[in-house]
Short mmCIF file of C-alpha atoms and ligand atoms in Angstrom, two decimals:
data_model
loop_
_atom_site.label_atom_id
_atom_site.label_comp_id
_atom_site.label_asym_id
_atom_site.label_seq_id
_atom_site.Cartn_x
_atom_site.Cartn_y
_atom_site.Cartn_z
CA MET A 239 243.42 115.22 94.18
CA VAL A 240 246.80 115.17 92.49
CA ASP A 241 248.68 112.89 90.15
CA ILE A 242 250.79 110.66 92.36
CA MET A 243 252.66 108.82 89.66
CA GLU A 244 254.49 109.27 86.41
CA PRO A 245 254.53 107.32 84.14
CA LYS A 246 250.87 106.59 84.73
CA LYS A 247 249.98 103.15 86.04
CA LYS A 248 247.14 101.43 84.24
CA ILE A 249 244.08 99.84 85.81
CA THR A 250 241.29 97.86 84.15
CA ILE A 251 238.00 97.54 86.00
CA ILE A 252 235.55 94.87 84.87
CA GLY A 253 231.93 95.71 85.70
CA ALA A 254 230.33 99.16 85.75
CA GLY A 255 228.01 98.93 88.75
CA PRO A 256 228.36 101.07 91.90
CA GLY A 257 231.52 99.08 92.73
CA GLY A 258 233.15 99.38 89.32
CA TYR A 259 232.25 102.86 88.13
CA GLU A 260 232.88 104.55 91.48
CA THR A 261 236.30 102.87 91.69
CA ALA A 262 237.02 103.93 88.09
CA LEU A 263 236.21 107.58 88.89
CA ALA A 264 238.29 107.55 92.06
CA ALA A 265 241.24 105.83 90.33
CA ALA A 266 241.16 108.44 87.56
CA SER A 267 241.13 111.22 90.18
CA TRP A 268 244.31 109.72 91.63
CA GLY A 269 246.01 109.91 88.23
CA LEU A 270 245.71 106.31 87.05
CA GLU A 271 244.94 105.49 83.42
CA VAL A 272 241.57 103.76 83.68
CA VAL A 273 239.64 101.44 81.38
CA LEU A 274 236.16 100.40 82.52
CA VAL A 275 234.66 97.35 80.78
CA SER A 276 231.05 96.23 80.98
CA ASP A 277 228.73 94.07 78.90
CA SER A 278 225.73 96.12 80.03
CA PRO A 279 225.09 99.86 80.29
CA VAL A 280 226.82 101.84 83.03
CA GLY A 281 225.23 101.56 86.47
CA GLY A 282 225.12 97.77 86.71
CA VAL A 283 222.24 95.86 88.30
CA CYS A 284 221.70 98.62 90.87
CA LEU A 285 220.86 101.32 88.34
CA ASN A 286 219.47 99.24 85.47
CA GLU A 287 217.45 96.53 87.20
CA GLY A 288 217.76 96.84 90.97
CA CYS A 289 217.96 99.60 93.58
CA ILE A 290 216.99 102.58 91.45
CA PRO A 291 214.13 101.22 89.30
CA THR A 292 212.55 99.62 92.38
CA LYS A 293 212.75 102.97 94.14
CA THR A 294 210.76 104.56 91.29
CA PHE A 295 208.11 101.85 91.84
CA CYS A 296 208.27 102.53 95.60
CA ARG A 297 207.46 106.17 94.94
CA ASN A 298 204.45 105.13 92.83
CA ALA A 299 203.32 102.85 95.66
CA GLU A 300 203.69 105.62 98.24
CA LEU A 301 201.71 108.10 96.13
CA LEU A 302 198.97 105.56 95.54
CA ASP A 303 198.73 104.72 99.26
CA ASN A 304 198.60 108.41 100.11
CA LEU A 305 195.80 108.99 97.60
CA LYS A 306 193.85 105.99 98.93
CA ASP A 307 194.14 107.43 102.46
CA ALA A 308 193.43 111.00 101.35
CA SER A 309 189.89 111.12 102.80
CA GLU A 310 191.34 110.64 106.32
CA PHE A 311 193.14 113.94 105.74
CA GLY A 312 189.99 115.70 104.52
CA ILE A 313 190.98 115.46 100.88
CA SER A 314 188.57 114.04 98.34
CA THR A 315 189.85 112.47 95.18
CA GLY A 316 188.04 111.07 92.19
CA GLU A 317 188.51 107.48 91.17
CA ILE A 318 192.20 106.56 91.45
CA SER A 319 193.79 104.55 88.68
CA LEU A 320 197.31 103.52 87.80
CA ASP A 321 198.63 103.73 84.25
CA PHE A 322 201.27 101.01 84.46
CA ALA A 323 202.79 101.86 81.06
CA LYS A 324 203.46 105.34 82.42
CA VAL A 325 205.01 103.86 85.57
CA ILE A 326 207.46 101.91 83.38
CA GLU A 327 208.11 104.93 81.16
CA ARG A 328 208.98 107.08 84.19
CA LYS A 329 211.21 104.31 85.59
CA ASN A 330 213.10 104.14 82.26
CA ALA A 331 213.48 107.94 82.17
CA VAL A 332 214.99 107.94 85.68
CA ILE A 333 217.46 105.22 84.65
CA SER A 334 218.45 107.14 81.48
CA GLN A 335 218.96 110.36 83.41
CA LEU A 336 221.26 108.71 85.94
CA GLN A 337 223.13 106.76 83.24
CA GLY A 338 223.76 110.07 81.47
CA GLY A 339 225.21 111.50 84.68
CA ILE A 340 227.62 108.59 85.13
CA GLU A 341 228.68 108.66 81.45
CA PHE A 342 229.36 112.39 81.76
CA LEU A 343 231.51 111.86 84.86
CA LEU A 344 233.47 109.03 83.22
CA LYS A 345 234.17 111.20 80.16
CA SER A 346 235.13 114.21 82.23
CA LYS A 347 237.69 112.12 84.14
CA ASN A 348 239.02 110.49 80.94
CA VAL A 349 237.92 107.00 81.95
CA ARG A 350 237.68 104.91 78.77
CA PHE A 351 234.45 102.89 78.79
CA VAL A 352 234.53 99.73 76.67
CA ARG A 353 231.25 97.92 76.10
CA GLY A 354 231.72 94.15 75.80
CA ARG A 355 232.14 90.89 77.67
CA ALA A 356 235.47 90.63 79.47
CA GLU A 357 237.54 87.59 80.34
CA LEU A 358 241.03 87.21 81.74
CA LYS A 359 243.87 86.07 79.49
CA ASP A 360 246.73 86.39 81.96
CA LYS A 361 247.37 88.34 85.15
CA ASN A 362 247.76 91.63 83.25
CA THR A 363 245.54 91.11 80.20
CA VAL A 364 241.79 91.36 79.81
CA ILE A 365 240.19 90.26 76.54
CA VAL A 366 236.99 92.12 75.65
CA HIS A 367 234.55 90.52 73.23
CA CYS A 368 232.27 93.07 71.71
CA SER A 369 229.82 92.87 68.87
CA GLY A 370 228.15 95.10 66.30
CA SER A 371 227.63 98.73 67.11
CA GLU A 372 228.57 98.14 70.76
CA CYS A 373 232.20 97.60 69.81
CA PRO A 374 234.26 100.78 69.95
CA THR A 375 237.18 99.23 68.07
CA LYS A 376 235.01 97.79 65.30
CA GLU A 377 236.68 98.06 61.92
CA GLU A 378 235.26 100.58 59.45
CA GLY A 379 232.50 99.09 57.34
CA THR A 380 231.83 96.08 59.58
CA ALA A 381 228.07 96.06 60.06
CA ALA A 382 227.96 93.57 62.86
CA GLY A 383 229.91 90.63 64.23
CA GLU A 384 232.31 89.87 66.96
CA SER A 385 235.60 91.60 67.47
CA THR A 386 237.99 91.45 70.38
CA GLU A 387 240.35 93.83 72.10
CA GLU A 388 243.17 92.98 74.49
CA ILE A 389 243.71 95.47 77.29
CA VAL A 390 246.97 95.27 79.22
CA SER A 391 247.25 96.95 82.61
CA ASP A 392 249.19 96.92 85.87
CA PHE A 393 246.12 96.24 88.03
CA ILE A 394 242.73 94.59 87.44
CA VAL A 395 239.62 95.00 89.59
CA ILE A 396 236.81 92.49 89.09
CA ALA A 397 233.40 93.98 89.94
CA THR A 398 231.05 91.83 87.86
CA GLY A 399 228.32 91.45 90.48
CA SER A 400 225.75 88.69 90.78
CA VAL A 401 222.80 87.13 89.00
CA SER A 402 219.41 85.97 90.31
CA ALA A 403 219.40 82.44 91.70
CA THR A 404 216.56 80.09 90.81
CA LEU A 405 215.24 77.01 92.59
CA PRO A 406 216.01 73.65 90.97
CA ILE A 407 212.35 72.63 90.90
CA THR A 408 209.89 71.54 88.23
CA GLY A 409 208.30 74.56 86.60
CA ALA A 410 211.03 77.03 87.57
CA ASP A 411 211.28 77.99 83.89
CA ALA A 412 207.51 78.00 83.20
CA GLU A 413 206.03 80.99 81.42
CA GLY A 414 204.99 83.55 84.02
CA VAL A 415 207.76 82.66 86.48
CA VAL A 416 210.04 85.68 86.63
CA THR A 417 212.98 87.22 88.48
CA SER A 418 213.25 90.77 89.83
CA ARG A 419 214.56 91.91 86.43
CA GLU A 420 211.35 91.00 84.57
CA MET A 421 209.18 92.34 87.43
CA LEU A 422 210.45 95.80 86.49
CA SER A 423 209.20 95.57 82.91
CA LEU A 424 205.87 93.74 83.15
CA ASP A 425 203.12 94.62 80.64
CA SER A 426 200.49 94.81 83.34
CA ILE A 427 199.93 94.43 87.06
CA PRO A 428 199.25 90.76 87.93
CA GLN A 429 195.97 90.21 89.74
CA ARG A 430 197.54 87.45 91.87
CA LEU A 431 201.26 87.54 92.58
CA CYS A 432 203.07 84.73 94.40
CA ILE A 433 206.56 85.55 95.64
CA ILE A 434 208.98 82.80 96.60
CA GLY A 435 211.37 84.14 99.26
CA ALA A 436 210.68 86.69 102.00
CA GLY A 437 214.14 88.25 101.79
CA VAL A 438 214.91 91.79 100.76
CA ILE A 439 213.83 91.50 97.12
CA GLY A 440 210.73 89.43 97.86
CA LEU A 441 209.40 91.83 100.48
CA GLU A 442 210.13 94.98 98.47
CA PHE A 443 208.12 93.63 95.53
CA ALA A 444 205.41 92.29 97.88
CA SER A 445 204.98 95.76 99.34
CA ILE A 446 205.04 97.54 95.96
CA PHE A 447 202.57 95.22 94.22
CA ASN A 448 200.29 95.14 97.27
CA SER A 449 200.03 98.93 96.89
CA PHE A 450 199.52 98.51 93.12
CA GLY A 451 196.47 96.34 93.87
CA SER A 452 197.79 92.78 93.38
CA GLU A 453 196.74 90.00 95.73
CA VAL A 454 200.16 89.07 97.13
CA THR A 455 201.20 85.77 98.72
CA VAL A 456 204.78 85.30 99.95
CA LEU A 457 206.19 81.82 100.59
CA GLU A 458 209.28 81.68 102.81
CA TYR A 459 211.29 78.59 103.62
CA CYS A 460 212.66 79.81 106.97
CA LYS A 461 210.54 80.19 110.11
CA ASP A 462 210.75 84.00 109.94
CA ILE A 463 210.82 86.57 107.17
CA LEU A 464 214.12 88.44 106.55
CA PRO A 465 216.16 85.52 107.97
CA HIS A 466 219.41 87.50 108.37
CA PHE A 467 217.76 90.36 110.24
CA ASP A 468 216.98 90.78 113.95
CA THR A 469 214.26 88.20 114.73
CA ASP A 470 212.22 90.54 116.91
CA LEU A 471 212.19 93.11 114.08
CA ALA A 472 211.27 90.45 111.51
CA LYS A 473 208.31 89.21 113.59
CA ARG A 474 206.91 92.72 114.05
CA MET A 475 207.46 93.54 110.38
CA LYS A 476 205.56 90.41 109.37
CA GLN A 477 202.58 91.65 111.39
CA ALA A 478 202.82 95.12 109.80
CA LEU A 479 202.83 93.64 106.28
CA GLY A 480 199.98 91.28 107.22
CA LYS A 481 197.87 94.29 108.28
CA LYS A 482 198.30 95.68 104.78
CA GLY A 483 196.81 92.49 103.32
CA ILE A 484 200.01 90.69 102.28
CA LYS A 485 199.67 86.97 102.97
CA ILE A 486 202.93 85.52 104.26
CA GLU A 487 203.51 81.79 104.77
CA THR A 488 206.71 81.01 106.66
CA GLY A 489 208.17 77.53 107.04
CA ALA A 490 206.95 76.87 103.50
CA GLN A 491 209.12 74.80 101.19
CA VAL A 492 208.26 75.32 97.55
CA LYS A 493 208.40 72.06 95.61
CA ALA A 494 207.06 72.75 92.13
CA ILE A 495 205.25 75.22 89.92
CA GLU A 496 202.58 73.95 87.54
CA ARG A 497 201.02 75.89 84.72
CA ALA A 498 197.39 75.18 83.83
CA ASP A 499 196.79 74.31 80.19
CA THR A 500 194.12 76.94 79.88
CA GLY A 501 193.90 80.42 81.36
CA GLY A 502 197.63 80.69 82.10
CA SER A 503 197.20 80.31 85.87
CA LEU A 504 200.18 79.04 87.85
CA SER A 505 199.94 76.69 90.78
CA VAL A 506 202.78 76.95 93.33
CA ILE A 507 203.03 73.74 95.32
CA TYR A 508 204.68 73.85 98.72
CA SER A 509 204.87 71.86 101.92
CA LYS A 510 204.33 73.22 105.39
CA LYS A 511 204.34 71.15 108.57
CA ASP A 512 204.29 67.94 106.47
CA MET A 513 201.19 69.08 104.57
CA ASP A 514 201.19 69.59 100.81
CA LEU A 515 199.55 72.90 99.95
CA SER A 516 199.30 75.13 96.91
CA THR A 517 198.52 78.68 95.96
CA GLU A 518 197.34 80.04 92.60
CA ALA A 519 198.94 82.99 90.87
CA ASP A 520 199.12 84.85 87.56
CA LYS A 521 202.81 85.61 88.06
CA VAL A 522 205.44 84.00 90.29
CA LEU A 523 208.46 85.99 91.37
CA MET A 524 211.47 83.89 92.29
CA ALA A 525 213.37 85.91 94.92
CA VAL A 526 215.55 83.26 96.55
CA GLY A 527 218.89 85.06 96.56
CA ARG A 528 221.59 86.01 94.11
CA ARG A 529 224.81 84.22 93.17
CA PRO A 530 228.18 85.69 92.18
CA ALA A 531 228.73 85.92 88.39
CA VAL A 532 232.00 83.93 88.37
CA GLN A 533 231.33 81.80 85.30
CA SER A 534 232.39 83.77 82.23
CA LEU A 535 235.56 85.45 83.54
CA ASN A 536 238.00 82.61 82.77
CA LEU A 537 239.37 82.89 86.32
CA ASP A 538 241.13 79.51 85.96
CA ALA A 539 243.42 80.95 83.27
CA VAL A 540 245.03 83.12 85.94
CA GLY A 541 244.63 80.73 88.87
CA ILE A 542 242.35 82.99 90.90
CA GLU A 543 240.91 81.22 93.93
CA TYR A 544 237.10 81.07 93.79
CA SER A 545 234.10 78.84 94.36
CA PRO A 546 230.42 79.10 93.31
CA LYS A 547 230.11 81.25 96.47
CA GLY A 548 232.42 83.90 95.03
CA ILE A 549 236.01 85.05 94.53
CA VAL A 550 238.19 84.76 97.62
CA THR A 551 239.98 87.93 98.73
CA ASP A 552 241.80 89.25 101.78
CA SER A 553 240.55 92.29 103.70
CA ASP A 554 242.18 94.59 101.10
CA MET A 555 239.97 92.91 98.44
CA ARG A 556 243.12 91.39 96.93
CA THR A 557 242.82 87.94 95.33
CA ASN A 558 245.58 85.34 95.55
CA VAL A 559 246.98 86.96 92.37
CA PRO A 560 248.51 90.11 93.91
CA ASN A 561 247.67 92.66 91.18
CA ILE A 562 244.05 91.45 90.80
CA PHE A 563 241.31 92.61 93.18
CA ALA A 564 237.63 91.68 93.51
CA ILE A 565 234.88 93.86 94.99
CA GLY A 566 231.12 93.71 95.52
CA ASP A 567 228.67 90.85 94.94
CA ILE A 568 231.31 88.79 93.07
CA ARG A 569 232.91 88.13 96.49
CA GLY A 570 229.62 86.56 97.58
CA GLY A 571 229.51 88.34 100.94
CA ILE A 572 227.22 91.23 101.70
CA MET A 573 225.45 91.98 98.43
CA LEU A 574 224.77 95.69 98.78
CA ALA A 575 225.61 98.50 96.37
CA HIS A 576 227.20 100.67 99.04
CA ALA A 577 229.29 97.75 100.31
CA ALA A 578 230.65 97.32 96.76
CA THR A 579 231.51 101.02 96.54
CA PHE A 580 233.45 100.97 99.80
CA GLU A 581 235.16 97.69 98.95
CA GLY A 582 236.29 99.47 95.79
CA LYS A 583 237.67 102.30 97.93
CA ARG A 584 239.61 99.80 100.03
CA ALA A 585 240.96 98.04 96.90
CA LEU A 586 242.04 101.35 95.39
CA ASN A 587 243.75 102.37 98.63
CA ALA A 588 245.69 99.10 98.53
CA ILE A 589 246.64 99.67 94.87
CA LEU A 590 247.82 103.22 95.61
CA ALA A 591 249.88 101.93 98.54
CA ASP A 592 251.41 99.22 96.30
CA ILE A 593 252.39 101.87 93.77
CA ARG A 594 253.92 104.14 96.41
CA GLU A 595 255.73 101.36 98.27
CA GLY A 596 256.59 99.09 95.33
CA SER A 597 254.92 95.93 96.66
CA PRO A 598 252.10 94.79 98.96
CA GLU A 599 252.88 94.79 102.65
CA GLU A 600 251.18 92.75 105.33
CA GLY A 601 249.01 94.47 107.93
CA ARG A 602 248.98 98.02 106.52
CA ILE A 603 246.14 100.22 107.78
CA LEU A 604 244.86 101.77 104.57
CA ASP A 605 241.82 103.74 105.71
CA GLY A 606 239.22 104.04 108.45
CA ILE A 607 236.49 102.01 106.71
CA ASP A 608 234.83 99.57 109.14
CA PHE A 609 233.20 96.77 107.16
CA GLY A 610 231.54 95.57 110.36
CA ILE A 611 229.25 98.61 110.23
CA ILE A 612 227.27 98.46 107.00
CA PRO A 613 223.78 99.93 107.28
CA ALA A 614 221.11 98.21 105.18
CA ALA A 615 217.54 99.09 104.33
CA VAL A 616 214.53 97.29 102.91
CA PHE A 617 212.29 99.64 100.97
CA THR A 618 208.95 98.21 101.98
CA ARG A 619 206.13 100.36 103.35
CA PRO A 620 206.97 100.85 106.22
CA GLU A 621 210.71 100.75 105.56
CA VAL A 622 213.09 98.48 107.48
CA ALA A 623 216.62 99.54 108.40
CA THR A 624 219.40 97.88 110.30
CA VAL A 625 223.04 98.33 111.27
CA GLY A 626 225.47 96.37 113.41
CA LEU A 627 224.83 93.30 115.54
CA THR A 628 221.42 91.67 116.02
CA GLU A 629 220.33 90.23 119.37
CA GLU A 630 221.07 86.75 117.97
CA ASP A 631 224.59 87.82 116.88
CA CYS A 632 225.25 89.09 120.42
CA LYS A 633 224.01 85.83 121.93
CA ASP A 634 226.29 83.83 119.61
CA LYS A 635 229.25 85.99 120.62
CA GLY A 636 228.38 85.65 124.32
CA LEU A 637 228.05 89.42 124.74
CA LYS A 638 226.15 90.93 127.67
CA ILE A 639 223.78 93.46 126.17
CA LYS A 640 220.93 95.85 126.89
CA CYS A 641 218.08 96.34 124.40
CA LEU A 642 216.41 99.76 124.39
CA LYS A 643 213.15 100.20 122.51
CA SER A 644 210.76 102.90 121.36
CA MET A 645 207.63 102.99 119.22
CA PHE A 646 206.79 105.33 116.36
CA ARG A 647 203.29 105.74 117.81
CA ALA A 648 204.92 107.91 120.52
CA ASN A 649 206.70 110.04 117.90
CA GLY A 650 204.82 113.28 117.21
CA LYS A 651 205.96 113.66 113.62
CA ALA A 652 205.05 110.05 112.71
CA VAL A 653 201.58 110.40 114.25
CA ALA A 654 201.02 113.73 112.47
CA MET A 655 202.05 112.08 109.19
CA GLY A 656 199.60 109.23 109.79
CA GLU A 657 202.47 106.73 109.61
CA ALA A 658 202.87 105.66 113.23
CA ASP A 659 203.37 101.93 112.62
CA GLY A 660 206.91 100.96 113.56
CA TYR A 661 209.48 100.51 116.27
CA CYS A 662 213.14 101.00 117.05
CA LYS A 663 215.56 98.85 119.01
CA ILE A 664 219.07 99.89 120.01
CA ILE A 665 221.44 97.23 121.32
CA THR A 666 224.21 98.34 123.65
CA ASP A 667 227.07 96.66 125.47
CA ALA A 668 225.79 96.14 129.03
CA GLU A 669 229.19 96.98 130.48
CA ASP A 670 230.47 100.08 128.70
CA GLY A 671 227.26 101.28 126.97
CA ARG A 672 228.79 101.18 123.47
CA ILE A 673 226.16 101.04 120.72
CA LEU A 674 226.39 97.63 119.03
CA GLY A 675 223.43 97.71 116.69
CA CYS A 676 220.12 99.29 115.77
CA HIS A 677 217.09 97.74 114.10
CA LEU A 678 213.99 99.62 113.17
CA PHE A 679 211.01 99.77 110.88
CA GLY A 680 208.81 102.76 110.27
CA PRO A 681 208.61 105.86 108.06
CA HIS A 682 211.97 106.93 106.59
CA ALA A 683 213.80 104.22 108.56
CA SER A 684 216.42 104.10 105.77
CA ASP A 685 217.38 107.73 106.47
CA ILE A 686 217.18 107.49 110.26
CA ILE A 687 219.64 104.57 110.45
CA GLN A 688 222.51 106.73 109.14
CA GLU A 689 222.73 108.54 112.48
CA VAL A 690 223.35 105.30 114.33
CA ALA A 691 225.84 104.15 111.68
CA ALA A 692 227.77 107.41 112.18
CA LEU A 693 227.74 107.02 115.98
CA MET A 694 228.87 103.40 115.74
CA ASN A 695 231.74 104.42 113.46
CA LYS A 696 232.84 106.81 116.20
CA LYS A 697 232.40 104.03 118.81
CA ALA A 698 229.87 106.19 120.67
CA THR A 699 228.09 105.07 123.82
CA ILE A 700 224.39 105.36 124.57
CA ASP A 701 225.16 108.17 127.06
CA GLU A 702 226.84 110.15 124.27
CA LEU A 703 223.76 109.63 122.09
CA ARG A 704 221.51 110.90 124.91
CA ASP A 705 223.51 114.16 124.99
CA ILE A 706 222.92 114.95 121.30
CA ILE A 707 220.16 117.53 120.82
CA HIS A 708 217.70 116.26 118.22
CA ALA A 709 215.36 118.69 116.43
CA HIS A 710 211.67 118.40 117.33
CA PRO A 711 209.38 117.19 115.85
CA THR A 712 211.40 114.77 113.72
CA LEU A 713 211.29 111.07 112.97
CA SER A 714 214.91 110.77 114.18
CA GLU A 715 213.67 111.41 117.72
CA VAL A 716 212.65 107.75 117.71
CA ILE A 717 216.36 107.02 118.27
CA LEU A 718 216.57 109.44 121.19
CA SER A 719 213.38 107.99 122.71
CA ALA A 720 214.85 104.48 122.56
CA ALA A 721 218.04 105.75 124.23
CA GLY A 722 215.85 107.03 127.08
CA ILE A 723 216.74 109.48 129.84
P1 LIG J 1034 217.81 87.04 100.29
O1 LIG J 1034 218.91 86.10 100.62
O2 LIG J 1034 217.69 88.33 101.02
O3 LIG J 1034 216.39 86.29 100.47
C1 LIG J 1034 216.07 85.08 99.82
C2 LIG J 1034 214.98 84.42 100.63
O4 LIG J 1034 214.51 83.29 99.91
C3 LIG J 1034 215.47 83.94 101.98
O5 LIG J 1034 214.59 84.43 102.96
C4 LIG J 1034 215.40 82.43 101.85
O6 LIG J 1034 215.14 81.79 103.07
C5 LIG J 1034 214.26 82.26 100.86
N1 LIG J 1034 214.25 80.97 100.16
C6 LIG J 1034 215.30 80.30 99.65
N2 LIG J 1034 214.88 79.13 99.13
C7 LIG J 1034 213.54 79.05 99.31
C8 LIG J 1034 212.52 78.08 98.99
N3 LIG J 1034 212.81 76.93 98.40
N4 LIG J 1034 211.23 78.35 99.32
C9 LIG J 1034 210.92 79.52 99.95
N5 LIG J 1034 211.84 80.46 100.27
C10 LIG J 1034 213.13 80.24 99.95
O7 LIG J 1034 217.89 87.26 98.71
P2 LIG J 1034 217.11 88.29 97.77
O8 LIG J 1034 215.94 88.90 98.46
O9 LIG J 1034 216.88 87.54 96.50
O10 LIG J 1034 218.19 89.42 97.54
C11 LIG J 1034 219.46 89.10 96.95
C12 LIG J 1034 220.53 90.04 97.42
O11 LIG J 1034 220.29 91.34 96.92
C13 LIG J 1034 220.58 90.14 98.93
O12 LIG J 1034 221.92 90.01 99.35
C14 LIG J 1034 220.06 91.50 99.22
O13 LIG J 1034 220.65 92.08 100.37
C15 LIG J 1034 220.39 92.28 97.96
N6 LIG J 1034 219.39 93.35 97.78
C16 LIG J 1034 219.42 94.43 98.61
C17 LIG J 1034 218.45 95.40 98.50
C18 LIG J 1034 218.46 96.58 99.44
O14 LIG J 1034 219.50 96.85 100.03
N7 LIG J 1034 217.36 97.27 99.62
C19 LIG J 1034 217.42 95.28 97.58
C20 LIG J 1034 217.41 94.17 96.77
C21 LIG J 1034 218.41 93.20 96.88
#
C-alpha cells in the first residue's frame, strides 16, 4: 500500500482487540499516523480472555476425549490424568506468543501503543489516564501514580468492546460464582459445574468441562438452547450434548444462588413450569450475555448518541459526530471478533474516502463487505457453525424456501474419524435456488462453513454448488451431499 496523504492525517483508536488493532495496522499501512490506546494488553477480550484461551482449552478437551476413546481404535493407554496447572500454563504461553506477534506488527508499522484508560475530551481529543510503570509518558523518577496524556487527532475509532453481563439476583456476587474470564484461570476443575445460559459461552464451557470430567448442568431461560440459532439445529445439538452427559434444562428461570455455610457448595434456585427447583454446584458460571462497555468513555462530553445497548452508528460505522467511528461489541450488535475486524475495515474505508473527498458523502459504496453474511461458530464438541438466514428468519420475511439436509454418518471421512455425529442443512430460495443460509454441527463445522460463506458472498445458487468438484474423502462433502444431485 502507498501513502495517500501528506501531511499525514492522525487517527486515534481506543481499544486493542481484533477490531482496534487490525484497524490500527491497516490505517498505518495507508499512511495515517496512528495511536492505539488500551487499558489492557493488546489482543482485547478475544486474545486475553475469550476466543483464543478457550480454544486452548478446547484442544485439551479434544485430546482427552481422543485418549478416552483410544481403545476403540486399538490403542491402549495407561491411566489418563489432567494436570490443570499445566493446562493454564500452556494457555498463558499461547496468549503471550500471540501478544508478542501483535506487538511486533504494531512496532513495525510505527503504530504508537499507549497503555491506559481513555476518555473523550472533545471531538478531536482523547485523554489517556495511565498509572505507574504502564504509563509511557511517566515523568522520570515517578515510581507510581496517575498521569494523563492528551492525544489530538483528525479521526477517532472507538473499539472498546463489551463486558460480561450478570443477572440481578440474590447471590450473583457469591464466592464461587464466576464469569468466563475467571473460568479460564481456575485453580482446579470443579466437580460440579452449573452454567447459567445455554448461549455460545455457556455451551463452549459446558463442552470443555464435561470433557475435563466435571458434572455439568446448564440452565437456560429460553425454550431452546442457542436461542439465536436455527431451531432445528439447536434441538439436534441439545441431543448431541445430552448424549455426552451434559444435563441441560431449558425453560429454566434462575432466581437466586445460595451458598451453604459449610463446605462451600452453591445452590442454584430456578423455576420451571411453575415449579421451584434447585441444583447443587461447586462453581457457577454466569454466561447470560455481554453488554457494550459504554460507561467510562465520557461519550456525553462529545454528544455521541448511545444507549446501554451500545453506540449508534450508520452503516459506515460513523457515529452522529462525523469524525468519530465505533466498531465491534461497543455497537451492541453481533458480538464476534471477525465482525469487529470487518467493521473496522468499513470504518477505515469511510475515513480514507473522507480524506480523499474532503467530507462524508451520502450513499457511497466503499467496499464489497456484506454484513448480512457473517459466519459464526460455537466451539463445542461437536462444533456448531452457521451463516446466513435461519428457517425462522425466512418465515418472518415471508420467503419461500427449500431446506436440504445431510448427515455426517453418511460422510466417509467422519465415520473413519469416529466422529459421525452431526448434520448439515442448507436453505435455498425456492424460486431462484440462491443459497440463503447454512446450519451445521459436526467435526470441523467451523472450517466447513467458510465454503458456504464464500458462495453466499458470490450470490451462488445451489446448482452452482452442485457443479463444484469436492475432494473425496473430506468432511466438506457434507455440503455437497446436502445439495444433492
Ligand atoms: P448469548 O447471548 O449467546 O447467550 C446467553 C444465554 O443466556 C441466552 O441463551 C439467554 O437466553 C440465557 N439467559 C439469559 N438470562 C437467563 C436467565 N435468567 N436464566 C437462564 N438463562 C438465561 O451470550 P454469551 O454466551 O454470554 O456470549 C456473549 C457474546 O459473546 C455473544 O454475542 C457471543 O456470540 C459472543 N461469543 C462468541 C463466541 C464464538 O464466536 N465462538 C464465543 C464466545 C462468545
